[in-house]
Coordinates of N, CA and C in Angstrom, one line a residue:
M4 N -10.3 -16.0 -27.4 CA -9.7 -15.6 -25.9 C -9.2 -14.2 -26.2
S5 N -9.4 -13.4 -25.4 CA -9.2 -12.0 -24.9 C -7.7 -12.0 -24.6
D6 N -7.2 -10.7 -25.4 CA -5.9 -10.4 -25.1 C -5.4 -9.5 -24.2
T7 N -6.7 -9.1 -23.2 CA -6.4 -8.2 -22.4 C -5.9 -8.8 -21.0
I8 N -5.1 -8.4 -20.5 CA -4.3 -8.7 -19.2 C -5.3 -8.3 -18.2
K9 N -5.6 -9.5 -17.2 CA -6.6 -9.2 -16.0 C -5.9 -9.3 -14.7
V10 N -6.0 -8.1 -14.1 CA -5.0 -8.1 -12.9 C -6.0 -8.3 -11.7
L11 N -6.0 -9.1 -10.5 CA -6.8 -9.1 -9.4 C -5.6 -8.3 -8.3
M12 N -6.1 -6.9 -8.2 CA -5.4 -6.4 -7.2 C -5.7 -6.6 -5.7
V13 N -5.0 -6.8 -4.7 CA -5.2 -7.3 -3.5 C -4.6 -6.0 -2.4
E14 N -5.6 -5.3 -1.8 CA -5.3 -4.6 -0.7 C -6.3 -4.6 0.6
S15 N -5.5 -5.1 1.7 CA -6.6 -5.6 2.7 C -6.8 -4.9 3.6
G16 N -6.6 -3.7 3.5 CA -6.7 -2.4 4.5 C -8.0 -1.7 4.3
G17 N -7.9 -1.2 2.8 CA -9.1 -0.5 2.8 C -9.1 1.3 3.0
W18 N -7.7 1.4 3.6 CA -7.7 2.9 4.0 C -6.3 2.9 4.2
G19 N -6.0 4.5 4.5 CA -4.6 4.9 4.3 C -3.7 5.0 3.0
G20 N -2.3 5.3 3.4 CA -1.5 5.6 2.4 C -1.5 4.2 1.3
I21 N -1.6 3.1 1.4 CA -1.3 2.1 0.6 C -2.6 1.7 -0.2
G22 N -3.7 2.3 0.8 CA -5.1 2.4 0.2 C -5.2 3.2 -0.9
H23 N -4.3 4.5 -0.8 CA -4.7 5.6 -1.6 C -3.7 5.4 -3.1
Y24 N -2.4 4.7 -2.9 CA -1.7 4.4 -3.7 C -2.4 3.3 -4.7
T25 N -2.9 2.4 -3.9 CA -3.6 1.2 -4.8 C -4.6 1.7 -5.5
H26 N -5.4 2.7 -5.2 CA -6.7 3.2 -5.9 C -5.8 3.8 -7.2
N27 N -4.6 4.6 -7.0 CA -4.1 5.6 -8.1 C -3.5 4.5 -9.2
L28 N -3.0 3.4 -8.7 CA -2.1 2.3 -9.4 C -3.6 1.8 -10.6
C29 N -4.7 1.5 -9.9 CA -5.7 0.8 -10.4 C -6.4 1.5 -11.6
E30 N -6.5 2.8 -11.2 CA -7.0 3.9 -12.2 C -6.0 3.8 -13.3
S31 N -4.6 3.9 -13.1 CA -3.6 4.2 -14.2 C -3.5 3.0 -14.8
L32 N -3.6 2.1 -14.5 CA -3.5 0.7 -15.1 C -4.9 0.4 -16.1
M33 N -6.0 1.0 -15.5 CA -7.2 1.0 -16.5 C -7.0 1.7 -17.9
A34 N -6.1 2.8 -17.4 CA -6.1 4.0 -18.6 C -5.1 3.3 -19.6
E35 N -4.2 2.1 -19.5 CA -3.4 1.5 -20.3 C -4.2 0.1 -20.7
K36 N -5.2 0.1 -20.7 CA -6.2 -1.0 -21.0 C -5.8 -2.1 -20.5
I37 N -5.5 -2.3 -19.1 CA -5.5 -3.4 -18.4 C -6.7 -3.5 -17.5
E38 N -7.4 -4.6 -17.5 CA -8.3 -4.8 -16.8 C -8.0 -5.4 -15.2
V39 N -8.6 -4.5 -14.4 CA -8.4 -4.3 -12.8 C -9.4 -4.6 -12.0
H40 N -9.5 -5.4 -11.1 CA -10.5 -5.7 -10.2 C -9.5 -5.8 -8.8
L41 N -10.3 -4.9 -8.0 CA -9.4 -4.4 -6.9 C -10.2 -5.1 -5.7
L42 N -9.6 -6.1 -4.7 CA -10.1 -6.8 -3.8 C -9.7 -6.2 -2.6
T43 N -10.2 -5.7 -1.9 CA -10.1 -4.8 -0.7 C -11.2 -4.8 0.5
A44 N -11.2 -3.7 1.5 CA -11.6 -4.2 2.8 C -12.8 -3.3 3.0
S45 N -13.6 -3.5 3.5 CA -14.8 -2.4 3.7 C -14.8 -2.1 5.4
P46 N -15.1 -1.1 5.7 CA -15.2 0.2 5.2 C -14.1 0.5 4.0
Y47 N -14.5 1.1 2.7 CA -13.5 1.3 1.9 C -13.1 3.2 2.1
E48 N -12.2 3.6 2.2 CA -12.0 4.8 2.5 C -12.3 5.7 1.3
L49 N -12.0 5.5 0.1 CA -12.4 6.2 -1.0 C -13.4 6.0 -1.8
D50 N -14.2 5.3 -1.3 CA -15.8 4.9 -2.0 C -16.6 5.9 -2.6
T51 N -16.2 7.1 -2.4 CA -17.1 8.2 -3.2 C -16.3 8.9 -4.2
L52 N -15.0 8.3 -4.6 CA -14.4 8.7 -5.8 C -15.0 8.1 -6.8
P53 N -14.9 8.4 -8.1 CA -15.2 7.4 -9.2 C -14.3 6.8 -9.6
T54 N -14.4 5.6 -10.3 CA -13.4 4.4 -10.6 C -13.8 3.8 -11.8
R55 N -12.6 3.5 -12.5 CA -12.9 2.8 -13.8 C -12.7 1.3 -13.8
F56 N -12.1 0.9 -12.5 CA -11.6 -0.5 -11.9 C -13.0 -1.0 -11.2
T57 N -12.9 -2.2 -11.4 CA -14.0 -2.9 -10.7 C -13.5 -3.0 -9.0
L58 N -14.5 -2.4 -8.0 CA -14.1 -1.8 -6.7 C -14.9 -3.4 -6.0
D59 N -14.2 -4.0 -5.2 CA -14.7 -5.3 -4.7 C -14.3 -5.2 -3.2
A60 N -15.2 -4.3 -2.3 CA -14.8 -4.4 -0.7 C -15.1 -5.4 0.0
A61 N -14.9 -6.8 -0.1 CA -15.5 -7.7 0.4 C -14.8 -8.2 1.6
L62 N -13.5 -7.7 1.9 CA -12.8 -8.2 3.1 C -13.3 -7.3 4.2
R63 N -12.9 -8.0 5.4 CA -13.5 -7.4 6.7 C -12.2 -7.5 7.9
A64 N -12.1 -6.7 8.8 CA -11.0 -6.7 9.5 C -11.3 -7.9 10.4
D65 N -12.5 -8.2 10.8 CA -12.6 -9.4 11.8 C -13.0 -10.7 11.3
Q66 N -12.5 -10.9 9.8 CA -12.9 -12.0 9.2 C -11.7 -12.9 9.8
S67 N -11.5 -14.4 9.8 CA -10.6 -15.4 10.0 C -9.7 -15.2 8.7
Y68 N -8.7 -15.8 8.9 CA -7.4 -15.7 7.8 C -7.9 -16.5 6.5
F69 N -8.4 -17.6 7.1 CA -9.2 -18.7 6.0 C -10.3 -18.3 5.2
R70 N -11.0 -17.2 6.0 CA -12.1 -16.5 5.2 C -11.5 -15.6 4.1
Q71 N -10.6 -14.9 4.3 CA -10.0 -13.8 3.7 C -9.3 -14.8 2.4
A72 N -8.4 -15.8 2.7 CA -7.8 -16.7 1.9 C -8.9 -17.3 0.9
R73 N -9.8 -17.4 1.4 CA -10.8 -18.3 0.4 C -11.6 -17.3 -0.6
T74 N -11.7 -16.1 0.0 CA -12.4 -14.8 -1.0 C -11.4 -14.8 -1.8
L75 N -10.1 -14.4 -1.8 CA -9.1 -14.5 -2.5 C -8.9 -15.2 -3.8
L76 N -9.1 -16.8 -3.4 CA -9.0 -17.7 -4.2 C -10.5 -17.6 -5.0
E77 N -11.5 -17.6 -4.6 CA -12.8 -17.4 -5.4 C -12.9 -16.0 -6.3
R78 N -12.2 -15.0 -5.9 CA -11.9 -13.9 -6.7 C -10.9 -14.2 -8.1
I79 N -10.0 -15.2 -7.8 CA -8.9 -15.4 -8.8 C -9.9 -16.1 -10.0
V80 N -10.7 -17.1 -9.7 CA -11.4 -17.9 -10.3 C -12.3 -17.2 -11.2
S81 N -13.4 -16.3 -10.5 CA -14.2 -15.3 -11.0 C -13.9 -14.4 -12.1
T82 N -12.6 -13.8 -11.7 CA -12.2 -12.8 -12.9 C -11.4 -13.3 -13.9
Q83 N -10.9 -14.7 -13.6 CA -10.0 -15.3 -14.5 C -8.5 -14.7 -14.7
A84 N -8.4 -14.0 -13.4 CA -6.8 -13.3 -13.4 C -5.7 -13.7 -14.0
D85 N -4.9 -13.0 -14.8 CA -3.7 -13.5 -15.3 C -2.6 -13.3 -14.0
V86 N -2.7 -12.0 -13.5 CA -2.0 -11.5 -12.3 C -2.7 -11.6 -11.2
V87 N -1.9 -11.8 -10.0 CA -2.4 -11.3 -8.7 C -1.4 -10.5 -8.3
H88 N -1.6 -9.2 -8.0 CA -0.6 -8.1 -7.7 C -1.3 -7.5 -6.1
I89 N -0.4 -8.0 -5.3 CA -0.6 -7.9 -3.7 C 0.0 -6.8 -3.4
Q90 N -0.7 -5.8 -2.7 CA -0.1 -4.5 -2.2 C -0.1 -4.9 -0.7
S91 N -0.6 -5.5 0.3 CA -0.6 -5.8 1.3 C -1.2 -7.3 1.6
T92 N -0.3 -7.7 2.9 CA -0.6 -9.0 3.0 C -1.6 -9.4 3.8
F93 N -2.1 -10.9 3.9 CA -2.9 -11.0 4.8 C -2.6 -11.2 6.1
S94 N -1.3 -12.1 6.3 CA -0.5 -12.4 7.6 C 0.7 -13.0 7.0
A95 N 1.9 -12.1 7.0 CA 2.9 -12.7 6.2 C 3.5 -13.9 6.7
R96 N 3.3 -14.6 7.9 CA 3.9 -15.6 8.1 C 2.9 -16.9 8.1
R97 N 1.5 -16.5 7.5 CA 0.7 -17.6 6.7 C 0.9 -17.5 5.0
D98 N 1.1 -16.2 4.5 CA 0.7 -16.2 3.2 C 1.8 -17.0 2.5
W99 N 2.7 -17.5 3.2 CA 3.6 -18.3 2.1 C 3.0 -19.6 1.5
L100 N 2.1 -20.1 2.0 CA 1.3 -21.2 1.8 C 0.6 -20.9 0.6
L101 N -0.5 -19.7 0.7 CA -1.4 -18.9 -0.3 C -0.6 -18.7 -1.7
W102 N 0.6 -18.0 -1.3 CA 1.1 -17.7 -2.7 C 1.9 -18.8 -3.2
S103 N 2.3 -20.0 -2.6 CA 2.9 -21.1 -3.0 C 1.8 -21.9 -4.2
I104 N 0.4 -22.0 -3.6 CA -0.6 -22.4 -4.2 C -1.1 -21.7 -5.7
L105 N -0.8 -20.2 -5.6 CA -1.1 -19.4 -6.7 C -0.1 -19.9 -7.5
R106 N 1.4 -19.9 -7.2 CA 2.4 -20.1 -8.3 C 2.4 -21.7 -8.8
L107 N 1.9 -22.6 -7.9 CA 1.8 -23.9 -8.5 C 0.4 -24.0 -9.5
S108 N -0.6 -23.2 -9.3 CA -1.4 -22.6 -10.3 C -1.7 -22.1 -11.5
G109 N -0.2 -21.6 -11.7 CA 0.4 -20.9 -12.8 C 0.0 -19.3 -12.9
I110 N -0.6 -19.0 -11.6 CA -0.9 -17.4 -11.4 C 0.6 -16.8 -11.1
R111 N 0.8 -15.4 -12.0 CA 1.9 -14.5 -11.6 C 1.6 -14.0 -10.2
V112 N 2.5 -13.9 -9.6 CA 2.3 -12.9 -8.3 C 3.2 -12.0 -8.3
V113 N 2.7 -10.8 -8.3 CA 3.7 -9.5 -8.3 C 3.4 -8.7 -6.8
Y114 N 4.6 -8.3 -6.0 CA 4.2 -7.9 -5.0 C 5.1 -6.4 -4.6
T115 N 4.2 -5.5 -4.3 CA 4.9 -4.0 -4.2 C 5.1 -4.2 -2.5
A116 N 6.5 -4.1 -2.7 CA 7.0 -4.1 -1.0 C 7.4 -2.3 -0.7
H117 N 6.1 -2.2 0.2 CA 6.2 -0.6 0.7 C 7.2 -0.6 1.6
N118 N 7.2 -1.5 2.4 CA 8.4 -1.7 3.4 C 8.9 -2.8 3.2
V119 N 10.3 -3.0 3.3 CA 11.0 -4.0 3.1 C 10.6 -5.2 4.2
L120 N 10.4 -4.7 5.6 CA 10.1 -5.2 6.9 C 8.9 -4.5 7.4
P121 N 8.0 -5.0 7.9 CA 6.9 -3.9 8.9 C 8.1 -3.1 9.9
H122 N 7.4 -1.8 9.8 CA 8.1 -0.6 10.6 C 7.8 -0.9 11.9
D123 N 6.7 -1.1 12.3 CA 6.3 -1.7 14.1 C 7.5 -2.6 14.3
A124 N 8.0 -2.3 15.5 CA 9.4 -3.1 16.1 C 8.7 -4.5 16.3
A125 N 7.4 -4.5 17.3 CA 7.1 -5.8 17.6 C 6.7 -6.8 16.8
E126 N 6.0 -6.0 15.4 CA 5.6 -7.0 14.3 C 6.9 -7.5 13.4
R127 N 8.0 -6.5 13.5 CA 9.3 -6.9 12.9 C 9.9 -7.6 13.5
N128 N 10.0 -7.8 14.7 CA 10.9 -8.7 15.5 C 10.3 -10.0 15.9
A129 N 8.8 -10.0 15.3 CA 8.3 -11.7 15.8 C 8.7 -12.6 15.1
T130 N 8.8 -13.6 16.2 CA 9.4 -15.0 15.6 C 8.5 -15.3 14.2
G131 N 9.9 -15.7 13.5 CA 9.6 -16.2 12.1 C 9.5 -15.3 11.4
M132 N 9.1 -13.7 11.3 CA 8.7 -12.9 10.4 C 9.7 -12.7 9.3
R133 N 11.0 -12.7 9.8 CA 11.9 -12.5 8.7 C 11.8 -13.7 7.8
E134 N 12.1 -14.9 8.2 CA 11.9 -16.0 7.4 C 10.7 -15.9 6.5
A135 N 9.5 -15.5 7.1 CA 8.4 -15.4 6.4 C 8.6 -14.5 4.8
Y136 N 9.0 -13.5 5.2 CA 9.4 -12.5 4.1 C 10.4 -13.1 3.2
D137 N 11.5 -13.8 3.6 CA 12.2 -14.4 2.7 C 11.5 -15.4 1.9
T138 N 10.5 -15.9 2.4 CA 10.1 -16.9 1.4 C 9.0 -16.2 0.7
L139 N 8.3 -15.1 0.9 CA 7.4 -14.1 0.2 C 8.1 -13.6 -0.9
Y140 N 9.3 -13.1 -0.7 CA 10.1 -12.3 -1.8 C 10.6 -13.5 -2.5
A141 N 11.0 -14.8 -2.2 CA 11.3 -15.9 -3.4 C 10.2 -16.4 -4.1
L142 N 8.9 -16.2 -3.4 CA 7.9 -16.9 -4.4 C 7.1 -15.8 -5.2
A143 N 7.4 -14.2 -5.3 CA 6.9 -13.5 -6.0 C 7.8 -13.5 -7.3
E144 N 6.9 -13.4 -8.6 CA 7.9 -13.3 -9.4 C 8.2 -11.9 -10.1
R145 N 7.6 -10.7 -9.4 CA 8.0 -9.7 -9.6 C 7.9 -8.8 -8.0
I146 N 8.9 -8.2 -8.1 CA 8.7 -7.2 -6.8 C 8.8 -5.7 -6.9
I147 N 8.1 -4.8 -6.8 CA 8.1 -3.5 -7.0 C 8.3 -2.5 -5.6
V148 N 9.4 -1.8 -5.6 CA 9.9 -0.9 -4.6 C 9.8 0.4 -5.2
H149 N 9.7 1.5 -4.3 CA 9.9 2.8 -4.8 C 10.9 3.9 -4.9
G150 N 12.0 3.0 -4.6 CA 13.4 3.7 -5.0 C 14.7 3.0 -4.8
V151 N 15.6 3.4 -5.3 CA 16.9 2.7 -5.6 C 17.5 2.2 -4.6
R152 N 17.4 2.9 -3.2 CA 17.8 2.6 -1.8 C 17.0 1.3 -1.4
I153 N 15.9 1.7 -1.5 CA 14.9 0.4 -1.1 C 15.4 -1.1 -1.8
R154 N 15.8 -0.9 -2.8 CA 15.9 -1.9 -3.9 C 17.3 -2.9 -3.3
E155 N 18.1 -1.6 -2.9 CA 19.7 -2.2 -2.6 C 19.3 -2.8 -1.1
E156 N 18.5 -2.2 -0.2 CA 18.2 -2.7 1.2 C 17.8 -4.5 0.9
L157 N 16.6 -4.6 0.2 CA 15.9 -5.5 -0.1 C 16.7 -6.7 -0.6
V158 N 17.5 -6.5 -1.6 CA 18.3 -7.1 -2.2 C 19.2 -7.7 -1.3
D159 N 20.1 -6.9 -0.4 CA 21.0 -7.1 0.5 C 20.6 -8.1 1.5
R160 N 19.4 -7.9 2.0 CA 18.8 -8.5 3.1 C 18.2 -9.9 2.9
F161 N 17.5 -10.1 1.6 CA 16.8 -11.1 1.6 C 17.3 -11.9 0.3
A162 N 18.3 -11.4 -0.5 CA 19.1 -12.0 -1.7 C 17.9 -12.5 -2.8
P163 N 16.8 -11.7 -3.4 CA 16.0 -12.2 -4.4 C 16.8 -12.0 -5.5
D164 N 16.4 -12.7 -6.6 CA 17.1 -12.5 -7.9 C 17.0 -10.9 -8.3
P165 N 18.0 -10.4 -8.4 CA 18.1 -9.0 -8.6 C 17.1 -8.4 -9.8
H166 N 17.1 -9.2 -10.8 CA 16.6 -8.9 -11.9 C 14.9 -8.8 -11.9
K167 N 14.4 -9.6 -10.7 CA 12.9 -9.0 -10.7 C 12.6 -8.1 -9.7
V168 N 13.5 -7.8 -9.1 CA 13.1 -6.4 -8.4 C 13.3 -5.0 -9.0
R169 N 12.2 -4.3 -9.4 CA 12.0 -3.1 -10.5 C 11.4 -1.8 -9.4
V170 N 12.3 -1.0 -9.9 CA 11.9 0.4 -8.9 C 10.9 1.1 -9.8
I171 N 9.9 1.6 -9.5 CA 8.9 2.2 -9.9 C 8.6 3.4 -9.0
P172 N 8.9 4.9 -9.1 CA 8.5 5.6 -7.7 C 7.1 6.0 -7.7
H173 N 6.7 6.6 -6.4 CA 5.8 6.7 -5.8 C 5.0 7.4 -6.7
G174 N 3.7 7.4 -6.8 CA 2.7 8.3 -7.7 C 2.4 9.6 -7.0
D175 N 1.4 10.4 -7.5 CA 1.1 11.6 -6.7 C -0.3 11.3 -6.4
Y176 N -0.8 12.4 -5.6 CA -2.3 12.3 -4.8 C -3.3 13.5 -5.8
A177 N -2.8 13.6 -7.1 CA -3.6 14.6 -8.0 C -4.9 14.0 -8.1
F178 N -5.1 12.5 -8.1 CA -6.3 11.9 -8.2 C -7.4 12.3 -7.3
A179 N -7.0 12.4 -6.0 CA -8.1 12.7 -5.0 C -8.5 14.0 -4.9
S180 N -7.9 15.0 -6.0 CA -8.4 16.7 -5.7 C -9.6 16.6 -6.7
P181 N -10.5 17.2 -6.1 CA -12.2 17.3 -6.9 C -11.9 18.4 -7.8
D182 N -10.8 19.2 -7.4 CA -10.8 20.6 -8.6 C -9.2 20.8 -9.0
D183 N -8.7 20.2 -10.0 CA -7.4 20.4 -10.3 C -6.8 21.8 -10.3
N184 N -7.8 22.9 -10.2 CA -7.6 24.4 -10.3 C -7.7 25.2 -9.2
Q185 N -7.7 24.5 -7.9 CA -7.6 24.8 -7.0 C -6.4 25.6 -6.4
T186 N -6.5 26.8 -6.0 CA -5.2 27.2 -5.4 C -4.8 27.4 -4.1
Q187 N -3.4 27.6 -3.6 CA -3.0 27.2 -2.2 C -3.8 28.0 -1.5
A188 N -4.1 29.3 -1.7 CA -5.1 30.2 -1.0 C -6.5 29.4 -0.9
E189 N -7.0 28.8 -1.6 CA -8.2 28.4 -1.5 C -8.1 27.2 -0.8
A190 N -7.0 26.2 -0.7 CA -7.1 25.0 -0.2 C -6.8 25.5 1.4
R191 N -6.0 26.4 1.9 CA -5.6 26.9 3.1 C -6.8 27.3 3.7
K192 N -7.8 28.0 2.8 CA -8.9 28.7 3.8 C -9.9 27.4 3.9
E193 N -10.0 26.5 3.1 CA -10.8 25.3 3.3 C -10.5 24.6 4.4
L194 N -9.4 24.6 4.9 CA -8.6 23.8 5.8 C -8.5 24.7 7.4
G195 N -9.0 26.0 7.2 CA -8.8 26.9 8.2 C -7.3 27.2 8.4
L196 N -6.4 27.0 7.6 CA -4.8 27.4 7.8 C -4.6 28.9 7.2
P197 N -3.4 29.3 8.0 CA -3.4 31.1 7.9 C -2.6 31.2 6.8
E198 N -3.1 32.2 5.9 CA -2.3 32.5 4.6 C -1.1 33.2 4.9
G199 N 0.2 32.7 4.1 CA 1.5 33.4 4.0 C 2.2 33.0 5.3
R200 N 2.1 31.7 6.1 CA 3.1 31.3 7.0 C 3.6 29.8 6.5
P201 N 4.4 29.6 6.7 CA 5.2 28.2 6.5 C 4.3 27.1 7.4
V202 N 3.9 26.1 6.6 CA 3.3 25.0 7.2 C 4.0 23.8 7.1
I203 N 4.2 23.3 8.1 CA 4.7 21.9 8.3 C 3.7 20.6 8.5
L204 N 3.8 19.7 7.4 CA 2.4 18.5 7.4 C 3.3 17.3 7.8
A205 N 2.8 16.6 8.8 CA 3.0 15.3 8.9 C 1.6 14.3 8.7
F206 N 1.8 13.6 7.6 CA 0.5 13.4 6.9 C 0.7 11.8 6.8
G207 N -0.3 11.0 7.5 CA -0.5 9.3 7.5 C -1.2 8.8 8.8
A208 N -0.9 7.6 8.9 CA -1.4 7.1 9.9 C -0.4 7.2 10.9
L209 N -1.1 8.1 12.2 CA -0.4 8.1 13.4 C -0.2 6.7 14.1
R210 N 1.1 6.4 14.0 CA 2.0 5.3 14.7 C 2.9 5.7 15.4
A211 N 3.3 4.8 16.7 CA 4.5 5.0 17.5 C 5.8 5.2 16.7
Y212 N 5.9 4.7 15.8 CA 7.1 4.8 15.1 C 7.5 5.8 14.0
K213 N 6.4 6.7 13.8 CA 6.3 7.7 12.9 C 7.4 8.8 13.3
G214 N 7.6 8.9 14.6 CA 8.4 10.1 14.9 C 7.7 11.4 15.6
L215 N 6.5 11.5 15.7 CA 5.6 12.3 15.9 C 6.1 13.2 17.1
T216 N 6.5 12.3 18.3 CA 7.0 13.0 19.4 C 8.0 13.9 19.1
E217 N 9.1 13.4 18.2 CA 10.3 13.7 18.0 C 10.1 15.2 17.2
L218 N 9.0 15.3 16.3 CA 8.6 16.4 15.8 C 8.1 17.6 16.6
I219 N 7.2 17.3 17.3 CA 6.4 18.0 18.3 C 7.8 18.9 19.4
D220 N 8.9 17.6 19.7 CA 9.8 18.3 20.4 C 10.6 19.4 19.8
A221 N 10.6 19.2 18.2 CA 11.5 20.0 17.5 C 11.0 21.3 17.3
L222 N 9.8 21.3 17.6 CA 8.8 22.6 16.9 C 9.3 23.8 17.3
P223 N 9.6 24.0 19.0 CA 10.5 25.1 19.3 C 11.6 25.7 18.3
D224 N 12.6 24.9 17.9 CA 13.6 25.2 17.2 C 13.5 25.7 15.6
I225 N 12.3 24.8 15.2 CA 11.6 25.1 13.9 C 11.1 26.7 13.9
V226 N 10.2 27.0 14.8 CA 9.6 28.4 15.1 C 11.1 29.2 15.2
D227 N 11.8 29.4 15.8 CA 12.9 30.0 16.0 C 13.5 30.4 14.6
R228 N 13.7 29.2 13.7 CA 14.1 29.6 12.5 C 13.3 30.1 11.5
G229 N 11.8 29.7 11.7 CA 10.8 30.1 10.8 C 9.9 30.5 11.3
P230 N 9.8 31.8 11.9 CA 8.6 32.6 12.9 C 7.2 32.3 12.3
G231 N 6.4 31.8 12.7 CA 4.8 31.9 12.3 C 4.6 30.6 11.9
A232 N 5.6 30.0 11.9 CA 5.6 28.3 11.0 C 4.4 27.5 11.9
V233 N 3.6 26.8 11.2 CA 2.2 26.1 12.0 C 2.5 24.6 11.4
C234 N 2.4 23.8 12.2 CA 2.6 22.2 12.2 C 0.9 21.6 12.2
V235 N 1.0 20.8 11.3 CA -0.4 20.0 10.9 C 0.0 18.7 11.1
I236 N -0.8 17.7 11.8 CA -0.5 16.5 12.0 C -1.9 16.1 11.5
A237 N -1.7 15.2 10.5 CA -3.2 14.9 10.0 C -3.1 13.4 9.6
G238 N -4.3 12.6 10.2 CA -4.3 10.9 10.2 C -4.9 10.3 11.0
K239 N -5.1 9.1 10.8 CA -5.7 8.1 11.9 C -5.0 7.6 12.9
P240 N -5.3 7.6 14.2 CA -4.3 7.1 15.0 C -4.5 5.5 15.2
V241 N -3.6 5.1 15.1 CA -3.3 3.6 15.2 C -2.4 2.9 16.5
G242 N -3.2 2.6 17.3 CA -2.6 2.3 18.4 C -1.9 3.1 19.4
V243 N -2.2 4.4 19.2 CA -1.7 5.4 20.0 C -2.9 6.4 20.5
D244 N -2.5 7.2 21.6 CA -3.5 7.9 22.1 C -3.4 9.6 21.4
P245 N -4.3 10.2 20.9 CA -4.1 11.2 20.2 C -3.6 12.5 21.1

């Protein structure tokens, strides 16, 4: 019997910040001699990067919930996973049953709470959403958050056992750089940005709650304080018109 810990990592989107975080985490766990199988979605945004972990982009955005859940259960069996580490849910209001099955089967469930509740107001305030997250936090054997304030918010709102909520700071993006020796001047030239001028970067999925309109409204004041400042908005539009 192998002493190697086998982790089935679940990231249902295949793109964006959580996808990047998950890729970095999988690589880091492999460096610690932990066997990682990433179950994610196709198309997978980082499929050109080299990986030491097993990349399994078997999920699809148009799949039914039943199909996604079935794929997860199949992978648990085929990988003989000791731990299922969930980075993003399939559907918070349905996953309670799936997670219950995992726990009853003796599978350890770890959940990284990138957000205590969904940021999008319509999703956050949907009927049964808070009750669903209350159940998910209770079912998880360990919950990972990225900061002390987020831990305090989670414990205050949902009252899980505080001892199972662990703070692990967010990683960096060095893994995505093909050349660690690239200078700032070289990076700016590649992106077509002016040298020697302040750059404000809004990076990530472009969504209504991100505050981009407020950023744009504030630009005149910013330029007054830092003449020549340039604003770069970089990301994929989600439910908004660029």
